[in-house]
PDB file of C-alpha atoms in Angstrom:
ATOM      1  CA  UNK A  19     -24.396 -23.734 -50.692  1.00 50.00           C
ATOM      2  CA  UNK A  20     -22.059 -26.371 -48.485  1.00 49.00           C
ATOM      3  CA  UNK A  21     -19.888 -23.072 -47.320  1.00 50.00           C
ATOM      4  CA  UNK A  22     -23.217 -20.771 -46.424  1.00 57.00           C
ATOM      5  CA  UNK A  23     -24.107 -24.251 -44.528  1.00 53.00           C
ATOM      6  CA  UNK A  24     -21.335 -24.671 -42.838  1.00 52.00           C
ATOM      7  CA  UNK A  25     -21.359 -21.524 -41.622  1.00 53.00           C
ATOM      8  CA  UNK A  26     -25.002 -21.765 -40.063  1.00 56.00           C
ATOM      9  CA  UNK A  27     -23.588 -24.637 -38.650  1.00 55.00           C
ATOM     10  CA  UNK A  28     -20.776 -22.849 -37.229  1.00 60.00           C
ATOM     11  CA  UNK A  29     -22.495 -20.449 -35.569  1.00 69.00           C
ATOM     12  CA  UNK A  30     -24.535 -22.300 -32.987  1.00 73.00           C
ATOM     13  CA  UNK A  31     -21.320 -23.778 -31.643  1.00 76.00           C
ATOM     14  CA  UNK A  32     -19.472 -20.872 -31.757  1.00 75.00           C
ATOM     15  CA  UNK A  33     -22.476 -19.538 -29.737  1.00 83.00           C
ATOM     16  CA  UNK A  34     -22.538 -22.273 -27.305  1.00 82.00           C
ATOM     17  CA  UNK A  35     -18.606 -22.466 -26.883  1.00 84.00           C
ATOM     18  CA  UNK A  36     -18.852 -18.399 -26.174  1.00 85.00           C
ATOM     19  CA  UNK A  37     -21.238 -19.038 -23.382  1.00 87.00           C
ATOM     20  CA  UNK A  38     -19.073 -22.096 -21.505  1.00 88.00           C
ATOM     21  CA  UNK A  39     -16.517 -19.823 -21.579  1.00 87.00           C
ATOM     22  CA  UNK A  40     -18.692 -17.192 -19.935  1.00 90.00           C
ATOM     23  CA  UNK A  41     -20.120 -19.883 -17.325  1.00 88.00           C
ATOM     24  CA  UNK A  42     -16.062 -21.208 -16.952  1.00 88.00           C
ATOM     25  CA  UNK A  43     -15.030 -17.620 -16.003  1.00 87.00           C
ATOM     26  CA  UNK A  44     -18.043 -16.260 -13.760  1.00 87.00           C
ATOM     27  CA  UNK A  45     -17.284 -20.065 -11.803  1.00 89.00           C
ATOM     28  CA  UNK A  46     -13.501 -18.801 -11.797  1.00 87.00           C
ATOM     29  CA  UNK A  47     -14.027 -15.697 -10.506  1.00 86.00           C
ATOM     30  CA  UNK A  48     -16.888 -16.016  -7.662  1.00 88.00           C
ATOM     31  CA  UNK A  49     -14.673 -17.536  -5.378  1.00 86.00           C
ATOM     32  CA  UNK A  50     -12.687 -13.776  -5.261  1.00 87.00           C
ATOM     33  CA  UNK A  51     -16.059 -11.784  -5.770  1.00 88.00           C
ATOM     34  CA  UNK A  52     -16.999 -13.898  -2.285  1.00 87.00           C
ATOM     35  CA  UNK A  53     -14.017 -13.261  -0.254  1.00 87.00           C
ATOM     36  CA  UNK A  54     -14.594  -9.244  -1.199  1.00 88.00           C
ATOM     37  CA  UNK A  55     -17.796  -9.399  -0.076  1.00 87.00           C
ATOM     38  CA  UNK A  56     -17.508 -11.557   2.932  1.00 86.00           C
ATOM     39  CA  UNK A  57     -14.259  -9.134   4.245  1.00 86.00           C
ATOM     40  CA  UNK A  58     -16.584  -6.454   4.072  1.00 87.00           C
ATOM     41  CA  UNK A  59     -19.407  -7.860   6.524  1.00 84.00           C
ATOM     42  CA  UNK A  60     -19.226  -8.701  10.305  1.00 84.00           C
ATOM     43  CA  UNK A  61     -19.232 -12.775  11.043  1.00 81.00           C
ATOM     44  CA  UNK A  62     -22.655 -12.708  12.371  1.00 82.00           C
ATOM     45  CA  UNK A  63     -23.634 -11.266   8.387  1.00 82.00           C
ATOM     46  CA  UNK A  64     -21.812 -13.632   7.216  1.00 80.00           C
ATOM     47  CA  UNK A  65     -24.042 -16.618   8.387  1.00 82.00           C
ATOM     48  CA  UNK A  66     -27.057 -14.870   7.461  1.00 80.00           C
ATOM     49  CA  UNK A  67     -29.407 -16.900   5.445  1.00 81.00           C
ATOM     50  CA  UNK A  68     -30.380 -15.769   2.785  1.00 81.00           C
ATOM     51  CA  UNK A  69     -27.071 -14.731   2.488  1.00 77.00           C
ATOM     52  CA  UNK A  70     -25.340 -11.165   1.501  1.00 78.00           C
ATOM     53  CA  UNK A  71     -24.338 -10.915  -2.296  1.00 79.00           C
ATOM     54  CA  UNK A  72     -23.164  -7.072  -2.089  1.00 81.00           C
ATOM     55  CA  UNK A  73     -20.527  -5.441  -0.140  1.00 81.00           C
ATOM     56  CA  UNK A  74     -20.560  -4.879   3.098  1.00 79.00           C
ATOM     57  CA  UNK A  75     -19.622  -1.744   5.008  1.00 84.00           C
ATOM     58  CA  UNK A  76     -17.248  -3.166   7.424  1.00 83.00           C
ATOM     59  CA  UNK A  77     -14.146  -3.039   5.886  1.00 85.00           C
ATOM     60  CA  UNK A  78     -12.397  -0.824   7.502  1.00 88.00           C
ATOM     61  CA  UNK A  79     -13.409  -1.977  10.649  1.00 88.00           C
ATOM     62  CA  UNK A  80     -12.170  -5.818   9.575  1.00 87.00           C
ATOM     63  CA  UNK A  81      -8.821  -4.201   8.456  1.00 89.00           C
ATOM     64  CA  UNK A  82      -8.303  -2.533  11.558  1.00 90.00           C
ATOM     65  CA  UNK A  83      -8.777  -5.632  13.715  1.00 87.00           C
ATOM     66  CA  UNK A  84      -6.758  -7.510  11.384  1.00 88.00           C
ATOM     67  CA  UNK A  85      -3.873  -5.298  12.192  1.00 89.00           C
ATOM     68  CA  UNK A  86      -4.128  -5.226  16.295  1.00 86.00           C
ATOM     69  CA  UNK A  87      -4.121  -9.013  16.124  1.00 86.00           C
ATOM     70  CA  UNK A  88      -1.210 -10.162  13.818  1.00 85.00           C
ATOM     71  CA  UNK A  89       2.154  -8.604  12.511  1.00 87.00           C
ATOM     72  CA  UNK A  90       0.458  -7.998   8.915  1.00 89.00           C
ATOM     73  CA  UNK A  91       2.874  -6.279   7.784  1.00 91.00           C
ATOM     74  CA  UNK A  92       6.132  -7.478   9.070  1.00 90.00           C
ATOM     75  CA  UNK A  93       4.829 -11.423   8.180  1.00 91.00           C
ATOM     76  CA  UNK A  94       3.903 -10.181   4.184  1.00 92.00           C
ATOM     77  CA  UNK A  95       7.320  -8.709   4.315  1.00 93.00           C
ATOM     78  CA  UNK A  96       9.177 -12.103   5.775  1.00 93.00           C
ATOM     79  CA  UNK A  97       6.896 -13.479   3.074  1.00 93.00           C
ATOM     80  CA  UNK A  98       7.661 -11.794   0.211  1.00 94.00           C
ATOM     81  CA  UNK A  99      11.514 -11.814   1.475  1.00 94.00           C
ATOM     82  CA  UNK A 100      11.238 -15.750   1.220  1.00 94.00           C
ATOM     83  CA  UNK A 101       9.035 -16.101  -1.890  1.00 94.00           C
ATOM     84  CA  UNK A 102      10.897 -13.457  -3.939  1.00 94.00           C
ATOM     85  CA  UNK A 103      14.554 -15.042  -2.794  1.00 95.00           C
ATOM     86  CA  UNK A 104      13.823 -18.753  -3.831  1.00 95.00           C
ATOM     87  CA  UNK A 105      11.960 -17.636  -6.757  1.00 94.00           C
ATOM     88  CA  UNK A 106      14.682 -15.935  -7.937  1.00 95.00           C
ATOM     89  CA  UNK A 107      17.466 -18.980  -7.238  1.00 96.00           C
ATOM     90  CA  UNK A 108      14.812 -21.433  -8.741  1.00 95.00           C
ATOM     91  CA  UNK A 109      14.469 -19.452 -11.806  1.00 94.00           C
ATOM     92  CA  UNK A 110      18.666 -18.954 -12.054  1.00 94.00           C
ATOM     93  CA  UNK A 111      19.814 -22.807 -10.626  1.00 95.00           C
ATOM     94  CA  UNK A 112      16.724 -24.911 -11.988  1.00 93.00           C
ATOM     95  CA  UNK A 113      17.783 -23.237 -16.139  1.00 93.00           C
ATOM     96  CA  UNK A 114      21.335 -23.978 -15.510  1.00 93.00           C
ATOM     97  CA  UNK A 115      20.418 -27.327 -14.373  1.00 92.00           C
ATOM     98  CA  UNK A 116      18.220 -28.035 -16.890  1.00 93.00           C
ATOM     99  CA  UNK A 117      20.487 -26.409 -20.429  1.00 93.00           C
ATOM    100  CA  UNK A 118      23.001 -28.714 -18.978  1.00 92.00           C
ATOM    101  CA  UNK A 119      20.496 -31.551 -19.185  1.00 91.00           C
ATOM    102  CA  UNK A 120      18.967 -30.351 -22.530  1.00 90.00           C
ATOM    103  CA  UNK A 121      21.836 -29.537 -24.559  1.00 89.00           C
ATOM    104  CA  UNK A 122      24.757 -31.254 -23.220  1.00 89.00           C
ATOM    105  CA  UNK A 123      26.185 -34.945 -23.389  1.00 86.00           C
ATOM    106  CA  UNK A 124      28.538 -36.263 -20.414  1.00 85.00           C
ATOM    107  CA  UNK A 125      29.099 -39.628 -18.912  1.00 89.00           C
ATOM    108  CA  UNK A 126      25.956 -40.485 -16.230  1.00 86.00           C
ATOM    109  CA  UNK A 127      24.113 -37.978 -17.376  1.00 86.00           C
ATOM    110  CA  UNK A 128      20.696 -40.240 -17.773  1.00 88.00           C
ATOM    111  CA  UNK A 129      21.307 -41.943 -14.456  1.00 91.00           C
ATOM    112  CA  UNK A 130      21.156 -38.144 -12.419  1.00 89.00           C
ATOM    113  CA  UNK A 131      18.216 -37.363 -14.583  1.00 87.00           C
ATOM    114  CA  UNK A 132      16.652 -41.159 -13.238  1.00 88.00           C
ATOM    115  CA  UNK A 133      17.856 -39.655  -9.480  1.00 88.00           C
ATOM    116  CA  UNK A 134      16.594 -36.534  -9.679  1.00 85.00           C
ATOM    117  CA  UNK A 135      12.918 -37.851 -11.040  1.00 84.00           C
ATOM    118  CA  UNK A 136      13.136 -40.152  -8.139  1.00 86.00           C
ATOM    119  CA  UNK A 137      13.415 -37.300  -5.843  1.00 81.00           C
ATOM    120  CA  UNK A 138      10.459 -35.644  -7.857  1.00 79.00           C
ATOM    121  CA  UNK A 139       8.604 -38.762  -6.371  1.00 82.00           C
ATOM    122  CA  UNK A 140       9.525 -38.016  -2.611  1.00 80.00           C
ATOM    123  CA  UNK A 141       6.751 -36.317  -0.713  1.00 81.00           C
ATOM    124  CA  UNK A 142       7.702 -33.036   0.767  1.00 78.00           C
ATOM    125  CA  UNK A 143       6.054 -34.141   4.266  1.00 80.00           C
ATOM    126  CA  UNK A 144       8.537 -37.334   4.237  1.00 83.00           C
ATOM    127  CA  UNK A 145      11.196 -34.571   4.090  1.00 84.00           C
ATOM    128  CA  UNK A 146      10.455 -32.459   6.663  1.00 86.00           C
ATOM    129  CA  UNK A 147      12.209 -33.978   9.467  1.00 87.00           C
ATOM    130  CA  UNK A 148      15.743 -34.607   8.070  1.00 89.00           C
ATOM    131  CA  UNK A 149      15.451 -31.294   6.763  1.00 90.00           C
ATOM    132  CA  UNK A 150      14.502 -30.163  10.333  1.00 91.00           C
ATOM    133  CA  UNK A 151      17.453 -31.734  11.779  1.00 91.00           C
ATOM    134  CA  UNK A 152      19.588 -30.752   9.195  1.00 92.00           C
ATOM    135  CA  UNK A 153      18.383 -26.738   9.529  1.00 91.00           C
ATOM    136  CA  UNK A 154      18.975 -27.130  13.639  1.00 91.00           C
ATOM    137  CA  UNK A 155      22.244 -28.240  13.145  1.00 92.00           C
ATOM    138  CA  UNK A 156      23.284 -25.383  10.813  1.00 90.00           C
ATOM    139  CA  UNK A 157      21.731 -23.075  13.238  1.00 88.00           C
ATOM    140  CA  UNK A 158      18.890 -21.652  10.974  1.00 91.00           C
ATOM    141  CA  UNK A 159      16.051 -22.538  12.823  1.00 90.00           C
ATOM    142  CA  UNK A 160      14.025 -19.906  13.362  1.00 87.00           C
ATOM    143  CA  UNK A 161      15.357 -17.846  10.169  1.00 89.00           C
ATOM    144  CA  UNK A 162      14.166 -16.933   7.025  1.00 90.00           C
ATOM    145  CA  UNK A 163      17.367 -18.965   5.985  1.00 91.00           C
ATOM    146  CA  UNK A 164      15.756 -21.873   6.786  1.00 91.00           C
ATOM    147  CA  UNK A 165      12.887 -21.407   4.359  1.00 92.00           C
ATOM    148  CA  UNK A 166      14.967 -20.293   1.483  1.00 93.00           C
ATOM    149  CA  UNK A 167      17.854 -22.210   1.209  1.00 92.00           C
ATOM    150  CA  UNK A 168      16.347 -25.905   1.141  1.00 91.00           C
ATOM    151  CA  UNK A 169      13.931 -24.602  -1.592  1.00 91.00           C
ATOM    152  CA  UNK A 170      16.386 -22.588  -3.869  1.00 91.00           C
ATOM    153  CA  UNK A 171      16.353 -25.471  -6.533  1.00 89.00           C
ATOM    154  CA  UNK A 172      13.843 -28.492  -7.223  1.00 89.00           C
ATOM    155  CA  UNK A 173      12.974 -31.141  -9.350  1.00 89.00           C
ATOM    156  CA  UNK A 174      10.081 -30.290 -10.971  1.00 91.00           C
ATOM    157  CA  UNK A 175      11.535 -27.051 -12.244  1.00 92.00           C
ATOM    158  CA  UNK A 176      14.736 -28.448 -13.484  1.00 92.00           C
ATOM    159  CA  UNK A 177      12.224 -31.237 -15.296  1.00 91.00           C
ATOM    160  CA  UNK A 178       9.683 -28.373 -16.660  1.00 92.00           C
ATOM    161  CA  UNK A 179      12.746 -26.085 -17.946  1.00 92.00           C
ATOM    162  CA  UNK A 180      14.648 -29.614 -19.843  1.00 92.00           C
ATOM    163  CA  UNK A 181      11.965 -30.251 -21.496  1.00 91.00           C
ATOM    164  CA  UNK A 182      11.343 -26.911 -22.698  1.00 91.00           C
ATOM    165  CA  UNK A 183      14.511 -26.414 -23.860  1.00 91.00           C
ATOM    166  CA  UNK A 184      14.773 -29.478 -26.083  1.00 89.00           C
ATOM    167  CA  UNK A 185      11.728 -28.616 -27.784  1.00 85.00           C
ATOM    168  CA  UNK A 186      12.783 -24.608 -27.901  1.00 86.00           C
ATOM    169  CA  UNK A 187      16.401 -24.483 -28.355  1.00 88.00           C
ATOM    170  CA  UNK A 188      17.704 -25.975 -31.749  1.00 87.00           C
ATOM    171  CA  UNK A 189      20.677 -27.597 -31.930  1.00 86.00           C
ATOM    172  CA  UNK A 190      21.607 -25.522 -34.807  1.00 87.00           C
ATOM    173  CA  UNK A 191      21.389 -22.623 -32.990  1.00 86.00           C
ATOM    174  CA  UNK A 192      23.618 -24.525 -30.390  1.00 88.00           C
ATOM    175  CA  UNK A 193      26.465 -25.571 -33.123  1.00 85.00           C
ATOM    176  CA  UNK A 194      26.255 -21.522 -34.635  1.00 87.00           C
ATOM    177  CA  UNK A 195      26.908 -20.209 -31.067  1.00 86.00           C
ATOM    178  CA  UNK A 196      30.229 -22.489 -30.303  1.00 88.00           C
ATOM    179  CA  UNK A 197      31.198 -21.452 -34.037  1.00 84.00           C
ATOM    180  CA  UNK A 198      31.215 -17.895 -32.848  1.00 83.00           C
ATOM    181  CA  UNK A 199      33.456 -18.567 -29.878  1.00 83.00           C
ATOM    182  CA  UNK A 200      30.685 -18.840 -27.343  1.00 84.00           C
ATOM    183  CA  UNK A 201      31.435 -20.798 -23.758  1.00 86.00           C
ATOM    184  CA  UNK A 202      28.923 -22.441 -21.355  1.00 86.00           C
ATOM    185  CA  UNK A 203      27.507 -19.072 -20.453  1.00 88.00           C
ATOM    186  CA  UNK A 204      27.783 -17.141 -22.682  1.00 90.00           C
ATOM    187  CA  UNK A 205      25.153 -19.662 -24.822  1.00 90.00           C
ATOM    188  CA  UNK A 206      23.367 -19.792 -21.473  1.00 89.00           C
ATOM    189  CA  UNK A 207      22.932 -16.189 -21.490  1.00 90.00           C
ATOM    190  CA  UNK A 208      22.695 -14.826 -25.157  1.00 88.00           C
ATOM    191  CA  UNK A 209      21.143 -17.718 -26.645  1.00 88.00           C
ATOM    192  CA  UNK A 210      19.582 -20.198 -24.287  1.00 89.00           C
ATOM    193  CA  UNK A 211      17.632 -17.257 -21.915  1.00 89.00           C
ATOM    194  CA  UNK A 212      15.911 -15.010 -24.454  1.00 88.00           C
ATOM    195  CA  UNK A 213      14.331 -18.274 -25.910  1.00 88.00           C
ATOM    196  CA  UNK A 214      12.629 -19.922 -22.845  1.00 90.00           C
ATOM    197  CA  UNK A 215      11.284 -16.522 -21.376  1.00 88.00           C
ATOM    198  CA  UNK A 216       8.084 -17.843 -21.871  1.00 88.00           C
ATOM    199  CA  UNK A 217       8.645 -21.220 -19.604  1.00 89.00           C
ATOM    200  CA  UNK A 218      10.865 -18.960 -17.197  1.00 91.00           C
ATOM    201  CA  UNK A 219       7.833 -16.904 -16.623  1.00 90.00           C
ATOM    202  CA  UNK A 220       5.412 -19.547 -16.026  1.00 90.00           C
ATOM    203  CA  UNK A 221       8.162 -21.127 -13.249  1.00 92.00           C
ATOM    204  CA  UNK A 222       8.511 -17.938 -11.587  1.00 92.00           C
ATOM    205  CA  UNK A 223       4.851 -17.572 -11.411  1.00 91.00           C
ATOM    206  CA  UNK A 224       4.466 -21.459 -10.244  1.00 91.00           C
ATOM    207  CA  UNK A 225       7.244 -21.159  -7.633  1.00 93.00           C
ATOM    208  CA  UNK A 226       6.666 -17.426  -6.116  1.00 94.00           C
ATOM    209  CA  UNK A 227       2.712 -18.490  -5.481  1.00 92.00           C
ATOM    210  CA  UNK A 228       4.097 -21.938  -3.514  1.00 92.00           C
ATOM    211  CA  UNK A 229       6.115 -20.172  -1.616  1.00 93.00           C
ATOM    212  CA  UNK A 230       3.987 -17.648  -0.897  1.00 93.00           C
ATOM    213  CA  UNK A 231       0.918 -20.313   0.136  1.00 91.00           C
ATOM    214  CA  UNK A 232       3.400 -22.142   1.917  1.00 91.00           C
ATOM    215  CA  UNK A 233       2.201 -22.977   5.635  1.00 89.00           C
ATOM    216  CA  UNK A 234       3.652 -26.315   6.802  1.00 88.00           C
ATOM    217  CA  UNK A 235       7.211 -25.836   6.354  1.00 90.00           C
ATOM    218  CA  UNK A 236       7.172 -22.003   8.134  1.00 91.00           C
ATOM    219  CA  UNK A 237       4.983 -23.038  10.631  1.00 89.00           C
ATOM    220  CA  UNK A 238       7.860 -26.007  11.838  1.00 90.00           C
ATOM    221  CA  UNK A 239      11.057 -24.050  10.926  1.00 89.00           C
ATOM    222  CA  UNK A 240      10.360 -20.525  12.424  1.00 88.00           C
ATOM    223  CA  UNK A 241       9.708 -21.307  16.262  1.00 83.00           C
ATOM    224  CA  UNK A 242       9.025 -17.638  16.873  1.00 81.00           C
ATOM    225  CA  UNK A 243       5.646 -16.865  16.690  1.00 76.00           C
ATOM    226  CA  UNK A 244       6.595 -13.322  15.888  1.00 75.00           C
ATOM    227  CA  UNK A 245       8.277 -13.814  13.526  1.00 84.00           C
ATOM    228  CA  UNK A 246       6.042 -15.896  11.088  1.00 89.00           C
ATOM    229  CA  UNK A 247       5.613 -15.486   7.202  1.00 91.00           C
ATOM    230  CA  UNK A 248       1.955 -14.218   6.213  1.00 91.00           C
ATOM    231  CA  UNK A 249       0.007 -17.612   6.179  1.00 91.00           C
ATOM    232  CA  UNK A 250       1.512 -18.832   9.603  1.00 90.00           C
ATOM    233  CA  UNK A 251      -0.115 -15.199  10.817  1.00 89.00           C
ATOM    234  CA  UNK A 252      -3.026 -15.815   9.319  1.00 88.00           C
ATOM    235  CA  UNK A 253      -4.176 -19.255  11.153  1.00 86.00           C
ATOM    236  CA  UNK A 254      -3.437 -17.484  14.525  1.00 83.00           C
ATOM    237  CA  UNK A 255      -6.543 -15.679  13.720  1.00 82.00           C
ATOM    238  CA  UNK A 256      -8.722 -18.707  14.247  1.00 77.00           C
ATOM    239  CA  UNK A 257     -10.169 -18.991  17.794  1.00 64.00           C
ATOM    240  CA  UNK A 258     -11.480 -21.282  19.364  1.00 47.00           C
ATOM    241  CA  UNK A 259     -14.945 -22.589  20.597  1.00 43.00           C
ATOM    242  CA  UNK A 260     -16.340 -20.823  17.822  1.00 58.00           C
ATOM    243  CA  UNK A 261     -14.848 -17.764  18.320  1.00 72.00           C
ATOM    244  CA  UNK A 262     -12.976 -16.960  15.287  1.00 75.00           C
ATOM    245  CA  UNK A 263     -13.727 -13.375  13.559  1.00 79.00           C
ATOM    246  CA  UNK A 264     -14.733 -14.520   9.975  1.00 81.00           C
ATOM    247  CA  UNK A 265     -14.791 -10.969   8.790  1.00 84.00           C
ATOM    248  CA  UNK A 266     -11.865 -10.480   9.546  1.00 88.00           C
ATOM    249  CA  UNK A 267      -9.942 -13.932   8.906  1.00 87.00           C
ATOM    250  CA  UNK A 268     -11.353 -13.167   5.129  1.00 89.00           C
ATOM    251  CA  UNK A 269      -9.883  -9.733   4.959  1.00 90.00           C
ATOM    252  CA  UNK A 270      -6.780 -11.063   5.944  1.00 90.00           C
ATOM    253  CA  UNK A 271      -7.028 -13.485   2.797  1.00 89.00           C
ATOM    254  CA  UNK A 272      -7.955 -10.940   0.356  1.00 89.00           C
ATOM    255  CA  UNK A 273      -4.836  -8.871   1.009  1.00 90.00           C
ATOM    256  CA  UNK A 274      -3.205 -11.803   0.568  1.00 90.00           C
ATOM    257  CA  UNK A 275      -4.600 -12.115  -2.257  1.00 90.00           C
ATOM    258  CA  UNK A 276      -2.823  -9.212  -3.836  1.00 90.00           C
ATOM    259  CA  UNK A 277       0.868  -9.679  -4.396  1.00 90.00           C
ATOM    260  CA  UNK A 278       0.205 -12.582  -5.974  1.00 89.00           C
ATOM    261  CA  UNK A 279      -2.402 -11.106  -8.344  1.00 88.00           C
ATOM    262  CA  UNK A 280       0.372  -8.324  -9.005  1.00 89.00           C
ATOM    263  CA  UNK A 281       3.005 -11.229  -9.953  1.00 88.00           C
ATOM    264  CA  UNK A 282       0.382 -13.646 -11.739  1.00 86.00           C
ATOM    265  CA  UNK A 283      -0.359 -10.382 -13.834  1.00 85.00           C
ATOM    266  CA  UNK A 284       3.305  -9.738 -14.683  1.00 84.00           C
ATOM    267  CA  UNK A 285       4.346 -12.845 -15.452  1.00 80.00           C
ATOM    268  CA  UNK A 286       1.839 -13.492 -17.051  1.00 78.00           C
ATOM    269  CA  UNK A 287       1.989 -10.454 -19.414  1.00 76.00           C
ATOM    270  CA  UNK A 288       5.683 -11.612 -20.235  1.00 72.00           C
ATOM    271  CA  UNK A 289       4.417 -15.162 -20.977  1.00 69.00           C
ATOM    272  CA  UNK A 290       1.982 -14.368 -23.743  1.00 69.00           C
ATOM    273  CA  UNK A 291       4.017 -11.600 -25.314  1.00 62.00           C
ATOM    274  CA  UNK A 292       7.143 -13.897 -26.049  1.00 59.00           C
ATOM    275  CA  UNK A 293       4.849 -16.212 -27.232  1.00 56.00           C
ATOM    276  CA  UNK A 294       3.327 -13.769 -29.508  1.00 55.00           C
ATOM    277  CA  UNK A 295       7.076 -12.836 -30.804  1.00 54.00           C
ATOM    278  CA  UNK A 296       7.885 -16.431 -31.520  1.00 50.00           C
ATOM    279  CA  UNK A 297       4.316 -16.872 -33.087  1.00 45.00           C
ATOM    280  CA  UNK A 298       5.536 -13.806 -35.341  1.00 43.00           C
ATOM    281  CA  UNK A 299       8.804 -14.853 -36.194  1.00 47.00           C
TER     282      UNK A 299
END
């Protein structure tokens, strides 16, 4: 009697949890469904009242004035040059950083842990003109350079990666690797890697959409206006005195929209299946 109870019990919540969920993910996903819709319709549609819920049939006409007024394709491609670069050293320096910081003991080792959480603290604005001076004196301004180098390692991903490993990487598995001969990289690589996939993923996902939303830092360090990443092209495409194209400023943003859809999908995917694995073993 208490377990068929229970179970009427359980099913009204179930029920009721099932349909947040539902409400959570239509809320979620609107905000895409509108940018579709409004990319297909002309600006004056747009401000329609009531307004348009269904596609439009201006697409094509939206894409096409999309591409006689900004570089599309040459800023995704600076874009994806500069978010696929540091997300690639961020992945590579920020685990290195962070095994050593995990796994290993040396002298001063909590006091750079103390600095780099202090630079953690630093707001990037507060850094962008010694950066800026620094860059100009190098001679990168005005290069994709300047956009990846300054970001190919940072705090927060050497902090998310530590802590990871010292919950993921036993120190038994640690002590078995040095008894088999193993050196700094060789644990790094064989032991330390295919264990934190998982929190690799989610970094690479983290770091490769910041990059790729990135619009202050681009919009100071490349003084070309030709030769912009994708969301420095983008705000040229907002005139003035009410002018701006709406149609076809949201057009713009939903082909944004897509690499990072392709990467959030693939790491993703990796995420969830190592997790499965390790739920497994």
């Amino acid at each position: 009697m208490k377990g068929t109870k229970a179970m009427k019990g359980a099913r009204p919540r179930g029920l009721v949890l099932h349909l947040s969920l539902i409400v959570g993910v239509v809320l979620s996903l609107f905000p895409f469904y509108w940018t579709v819709v409004m990319s297909t319709h002309t600006t004056s549609e747009i401000f329609q009242f009531p307004p348009k819920l269904l596609p439009g049939s201006h697409f094509d006409e939206n894409v096409s004035a999309l591409l006689d007024n900004v570089d599309f394709f040459g800023s995704m491609l600076n874009s994806l040059i500069v978010a696929g670069s540091v997300t690639f050293l961020v992945l590579v320096f920020d685990s290195l950083a962070a095994f050593v910081f995990a796994k290993f003991h040396f002298p001063g080792r909590r006091a750079l842990f103390v600095i780099m959480m202090a630079i953690f603290m630093v707001p990037a604005q507060l850094q962008a003109i010694p950066q800026f001076v620094i860059m100009a004196r190098i001679g990168w301004i005005g290069s994709l350079t300047a956009l990846v180098v300054p970001a190919a390692a940072n705090a927060f991903g050497i902090f998310w990666m530590r802590q990871y490993m010292k919950g993921a990487i036993h120190d038994e598995l640690m002590d078995a690797s040095r008894l088999d001969g193993c050196g700094f990289l060789r644990q790094y690589w064989h032991v330390a890697l295919p264990v934190v996939r998982p929190g690799l993923a989610f970094l690479g996902i983290f770091t490769f959409m910041g990059q790729w939303n990135d619009y202050a830092w681009p919009l100071i360090a490349l003084v070309n206006p030709d030769h912009v990443t994708l969301q420095v092209a983008l705000s040229q495409l907002n005139g003035v005195h009410g002018t701006t194209d709406y149609g076809m400023v949201m057009t713009g943003a939903l082909l944004a929209l897509i690499p990072l859809l392709i990467v959030f999908a693939i790491g993703a995917r990796q995420m969830i299946a190592d997790l499965a694995k390790g739920a497994i073993r």
